[in-house]
Amino acid sequence: MFERILFATDFSEPNLKVLEYLSQFCELGVEEVVVVRVINLNRLIGAAGGVNINEYIEVCQKEAESKLVELISRIESFGLKAKPVIPIPAGDPVNEIIKAAKQNDAKLILMGSRGRGLIKEILLGSVSEGVVRKSDIPVMVIKHETYVKRLFDRIIYAHDLREHSERVMKYVKFVADKIDSEIVLVHVVEKEEKLIEDKLKAIEEELSGFKFKTIIRHGTPHKEILRVCDEESATSIFIGGGIPETVAEKLSGSTADAILRYSKVPVFVAKS
């Protein structure tokens, strides 16, 4: 399922924290890691005139090439195949990461997050959030403050009983089967909603054979999911990344956006 993954890097320490978990991806059957470093031309927007873009790109490419050699070597030390995206792309990071994933037939995009200041994160959004919104393949984001030792030992499977949450099921089952994970199925009933018991029962039946428990909460979805994550000492969150449907979601972002922004454990988001 995840034979080839794309690792998007900026060489920062928070981003390279992802390497600490590569051996665990080997357990999922990962065989090859494609590494992409994007020269962020968005940084030049609004810069003083006279910037020679071609010269800027050339300098950044030379700097990145030497770092990529070292990074590829580190990845290969885990017994994985590794290759860089060459030539090093320049442009908008989100679009270039998506393009690299498609061109290399990656099955998963793996990213580290700097965990920027909250206000800046909300106003501008992060590259990881942008990739999650635009990617057709699953994305896993590992925050720099992640403290878990085993990513998949105890999975929160956030389910709102809609179709985009159901699409995540195959990934939850695949990982749980490979790792012998414990699954915590979480459904949050929002204000003025009613629990659709037959739908929940069908989901539970599909998880039979795995170690799982169900937790039902009432309130704001992302807050309750994160609260359960803390209470259950979960090691990662799996959630569907659907298109915003309500007015509130369109204005402030989806539940997946909020989980990405506030979660301290790694987050796996899938649309298909």
Short mmCIF file of N, CA, C and O in Angstrom, two decimals, residues 9 24 51 89-90 104 151 195:
data_model
loop_
_atom_site.label_atom_id
_atom_site.label_comp_id
_atom_site.label_asym_id
_atom_site.label_seq_id
_atom_site.Cartn_x
_atom_site.Cartn_y
_atom_site.Cartn_z
N THR A 9 11.05 17.95 2.49
CA THR A 9 11.94 18.47 3.52
C THR A 9 12.41 19.89 3.23
O THR A 9 12.51 20.31 2.07
N GLN A 24 9.79 2.56 11.46
CA GLN A 24 8.42 2.12 11.67
C GLN A 24 7.63 2.09 10.36
O GLN A 24 6.70 1.30 10.20
N VAL A 51 15.97 41.77 -7.28
CA VAL A 51 16.33 40.39 -6.95
C VAL A 51 16.45 39.58 -8.24
O VAL A 51 15.54 39.54 -9.06
N PRO A 89 13.07 21.47 -7.58
CA PRO A 89 12.01 22.38 -8.04
C PRO A 89 12.02 23.71 -7.31
O PRO A 89 12.41 23.80 -6.14
N ALA A 90 11.56 24.73 -8.00
CA ALA A 90 11.43 26.07 -7.42
C ALA A 90 10.02 26.58 -7.72
O ALA A 90 9.53 26.43 -8.83
N ASN A 104 6.14 10.87 -9.25
CA ASN A 104 6.87 9.71 -8.73
C ASN A 104 5.97 8.59 -8.24
O ASN A 104 6.44 7.64 -7.63
N LEU A 151 4.59 5.28 16.50
CA LEU A 151 3.55 6.09 15.86
C LEU A 151 2.19 5.41 15.82
O LEU A 151 1.16 6.08 15.91
N LEU A 195 -27.16 10.96 17.37
CA LEU A 195 -26.29 9.84 17.06
C LEU A 195 -27.02 8.85 16.15
O LEU A 195 -28.12 8.40 16.47
#
